[in-house]
Short mmCIF file of C-alpha atoms and ligand atoms in Angstrom, two decimals:
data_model
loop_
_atom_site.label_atom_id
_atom_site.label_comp_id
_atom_site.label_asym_id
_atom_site.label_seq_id
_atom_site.Cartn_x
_atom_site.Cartn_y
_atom_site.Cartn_z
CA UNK A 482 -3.17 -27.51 -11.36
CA UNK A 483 -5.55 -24.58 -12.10
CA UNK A 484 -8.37 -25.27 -15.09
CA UNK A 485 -7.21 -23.31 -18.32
CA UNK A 486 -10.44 -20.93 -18.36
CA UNK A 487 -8.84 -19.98 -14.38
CA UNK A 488 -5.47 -19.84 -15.76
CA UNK A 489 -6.51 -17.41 -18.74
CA UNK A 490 -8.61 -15.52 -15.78
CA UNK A 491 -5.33 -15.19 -13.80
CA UNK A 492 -3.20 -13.71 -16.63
CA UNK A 493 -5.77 -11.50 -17.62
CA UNK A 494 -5.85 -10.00 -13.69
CA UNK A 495 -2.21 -9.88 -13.56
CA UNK A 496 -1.80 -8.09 -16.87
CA UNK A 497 -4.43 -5.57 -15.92
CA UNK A 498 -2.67 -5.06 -12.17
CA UNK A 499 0.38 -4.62 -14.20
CA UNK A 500 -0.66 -1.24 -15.86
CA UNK A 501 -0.49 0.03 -11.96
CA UNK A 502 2.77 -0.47 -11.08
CA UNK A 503 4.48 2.00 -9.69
CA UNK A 504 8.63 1.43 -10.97
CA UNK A 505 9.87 4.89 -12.09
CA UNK A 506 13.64 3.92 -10.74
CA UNK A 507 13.82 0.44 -12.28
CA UNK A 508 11.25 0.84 -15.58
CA UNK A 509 9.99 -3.00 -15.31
CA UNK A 510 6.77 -3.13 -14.39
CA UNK A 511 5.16 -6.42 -12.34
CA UNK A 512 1.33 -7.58 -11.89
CA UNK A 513 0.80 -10.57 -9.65
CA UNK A 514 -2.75 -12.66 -9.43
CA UNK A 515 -3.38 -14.58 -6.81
CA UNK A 516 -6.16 -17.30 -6.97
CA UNK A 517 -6.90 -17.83 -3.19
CA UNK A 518 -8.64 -21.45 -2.01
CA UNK A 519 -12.52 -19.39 -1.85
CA UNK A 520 -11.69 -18.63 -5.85
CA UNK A 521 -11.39 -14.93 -5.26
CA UNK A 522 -8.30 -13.31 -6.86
CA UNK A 523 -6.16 -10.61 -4.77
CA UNK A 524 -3.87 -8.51 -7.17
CA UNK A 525 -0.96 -6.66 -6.61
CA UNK A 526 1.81 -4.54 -8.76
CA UNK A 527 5.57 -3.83 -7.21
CA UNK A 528 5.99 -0.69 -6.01
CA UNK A 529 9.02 1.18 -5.70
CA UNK A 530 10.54 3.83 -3.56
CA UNK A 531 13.65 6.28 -3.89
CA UNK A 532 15.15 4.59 -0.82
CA UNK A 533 15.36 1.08 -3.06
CA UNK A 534 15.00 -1.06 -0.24
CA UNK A 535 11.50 -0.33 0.99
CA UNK A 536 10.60 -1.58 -2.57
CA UNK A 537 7.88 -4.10 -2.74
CA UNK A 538 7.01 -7.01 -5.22
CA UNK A 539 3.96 -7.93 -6.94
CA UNK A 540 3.98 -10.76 -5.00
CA UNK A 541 4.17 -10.08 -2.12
CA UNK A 542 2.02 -6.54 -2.54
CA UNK A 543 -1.27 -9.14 -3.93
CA UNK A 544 -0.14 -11.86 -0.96
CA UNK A 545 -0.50 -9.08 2.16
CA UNK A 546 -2.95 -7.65 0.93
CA UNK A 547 -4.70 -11.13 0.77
CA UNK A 548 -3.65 -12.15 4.32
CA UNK A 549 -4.36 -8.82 5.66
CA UNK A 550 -8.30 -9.11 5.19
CA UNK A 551 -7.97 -12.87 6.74
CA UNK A 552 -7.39 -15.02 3.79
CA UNK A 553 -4.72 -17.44 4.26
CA UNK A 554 -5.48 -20.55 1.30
CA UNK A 555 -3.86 -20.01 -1.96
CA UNK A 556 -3.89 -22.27 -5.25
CA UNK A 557 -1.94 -20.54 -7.42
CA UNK A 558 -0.78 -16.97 -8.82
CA UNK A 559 -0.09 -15.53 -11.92
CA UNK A 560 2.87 -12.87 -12.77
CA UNK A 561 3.61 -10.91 -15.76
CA UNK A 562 6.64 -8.51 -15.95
CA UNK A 563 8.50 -6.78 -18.26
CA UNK A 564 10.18 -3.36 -19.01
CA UNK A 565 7.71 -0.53 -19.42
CA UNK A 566 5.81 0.09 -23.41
CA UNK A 567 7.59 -2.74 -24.73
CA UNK A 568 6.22 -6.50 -24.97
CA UNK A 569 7.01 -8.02 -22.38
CA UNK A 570 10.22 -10.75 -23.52
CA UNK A 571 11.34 -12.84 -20.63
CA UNK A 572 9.08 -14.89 -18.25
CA UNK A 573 9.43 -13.46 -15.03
CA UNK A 574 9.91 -15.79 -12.00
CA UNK A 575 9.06 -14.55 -8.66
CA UNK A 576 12.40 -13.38 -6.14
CA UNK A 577 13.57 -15.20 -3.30
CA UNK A 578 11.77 -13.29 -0.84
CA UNK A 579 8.47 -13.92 -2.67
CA UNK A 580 9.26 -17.59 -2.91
CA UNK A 581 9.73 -17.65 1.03
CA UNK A 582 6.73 -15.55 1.57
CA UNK A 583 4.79 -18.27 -0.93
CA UNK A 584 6.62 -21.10 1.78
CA UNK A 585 4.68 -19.38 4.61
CA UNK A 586 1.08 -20.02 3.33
CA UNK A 587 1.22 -22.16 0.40
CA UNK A 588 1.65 -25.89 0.22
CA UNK A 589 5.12 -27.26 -1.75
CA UNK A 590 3.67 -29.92 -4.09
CA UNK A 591 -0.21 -27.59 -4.76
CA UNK A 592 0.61 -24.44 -5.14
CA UNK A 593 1.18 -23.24 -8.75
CA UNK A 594 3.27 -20.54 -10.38
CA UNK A 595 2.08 -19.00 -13.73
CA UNK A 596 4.44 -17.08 -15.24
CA UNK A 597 3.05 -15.38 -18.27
CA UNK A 598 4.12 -13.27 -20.94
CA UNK A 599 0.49 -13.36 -22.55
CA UNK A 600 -2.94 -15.17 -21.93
CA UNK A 601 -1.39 -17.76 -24.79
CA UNK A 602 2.26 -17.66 -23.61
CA UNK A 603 3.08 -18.76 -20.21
CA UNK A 604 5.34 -21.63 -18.39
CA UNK A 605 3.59 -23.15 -14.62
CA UNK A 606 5.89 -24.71 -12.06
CA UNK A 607 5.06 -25.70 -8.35
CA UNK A 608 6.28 -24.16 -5.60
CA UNK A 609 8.44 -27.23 -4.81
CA UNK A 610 10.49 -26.42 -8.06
CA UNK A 611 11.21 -22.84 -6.96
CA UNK A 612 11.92 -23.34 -3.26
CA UNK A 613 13.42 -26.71 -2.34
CA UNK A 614 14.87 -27.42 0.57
CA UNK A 615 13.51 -24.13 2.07
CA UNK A 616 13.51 -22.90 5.72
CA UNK A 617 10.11 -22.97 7.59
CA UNK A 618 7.48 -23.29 10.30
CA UNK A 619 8.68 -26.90 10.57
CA UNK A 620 12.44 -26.18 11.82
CA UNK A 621 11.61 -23.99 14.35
N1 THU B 44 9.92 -7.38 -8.95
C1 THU B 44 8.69 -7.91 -8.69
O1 THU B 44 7.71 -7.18 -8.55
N2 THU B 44 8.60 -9.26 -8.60
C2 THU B 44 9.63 -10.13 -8.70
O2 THU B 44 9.48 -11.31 -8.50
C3 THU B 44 10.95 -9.63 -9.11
C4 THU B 44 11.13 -8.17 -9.13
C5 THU B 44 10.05 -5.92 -9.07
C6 THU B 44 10.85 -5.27 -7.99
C7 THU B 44 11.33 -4.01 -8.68
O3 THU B 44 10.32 -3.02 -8.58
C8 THU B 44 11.45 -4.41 -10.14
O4 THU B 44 10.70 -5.60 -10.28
C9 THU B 44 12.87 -4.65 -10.61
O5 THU B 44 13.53 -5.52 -9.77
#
């Protein structure tokens, strides 16, 4: 589990990554922090598209662009979403495809899940409690 001075840190980056999303179909806007093993933070925001489909998460937007310079270790991430100019209400738990994506390169029992709806308001879960049972490296 993440210190609290990390787990403020996270918010704050996620909060701030936020304010780029780019979600003029659905309105709710996602930032994603994610605290890889070095202690450098990769953010992301979801961004949509007018096809739908080609949409991407916050998630998964911070976690490639992680992986894509190399980095492969994560502790931990940080999301905040909510519906554009209003606080945000609901804590926002990542989408299946995330979680898998989070299966692929994070471990089950040590990887953490912030979900915030301010520096002072936020729930953490492990991976194991989103995902169990999931499909992976190890059944193939
Ligand atoms: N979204 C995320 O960015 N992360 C999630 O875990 C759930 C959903 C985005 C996708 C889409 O742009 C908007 O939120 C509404 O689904």
């Amino acid at each position: 589990m993440p210190e609290d001075s990390v787990i403020r840190t996270l918010i704050e980056a996620a909060l701030s990554a936020r304010q780029f999303s780019y979600s003029p179909y659905s309105g709710y806007q996602v930032g994603a922090a994610l605290l890889a093993k070095s202690g450098d933070i990769y953010t992301g925001c979801n961004i949509e598209n007018a096809a739908f489909s080609p949409t991407n998460c916050a998630e998964r937007t911070a976690f490639f662009k992680a992986v894509s310079e190399g980095v492969r270790q994560f502790d931990a991430i940080a999301i905040a979403g909510g519906t554009k100019d209003k606080a945000i209400e609901k804590y926002a738990w990542p989408c299946g495809v995330c979680r898998q994506v989070m299966a692929e390169f994070c471990s089950p029992e040590a990887f953490y899940i912030i979900s915030a709806r301010s520096v002072d308001d936020y729930k953490i879960k492990a991976l194991e409690a989103l995902l169990p049972v999931g499909f992976g490296a190890d059944n193939l």
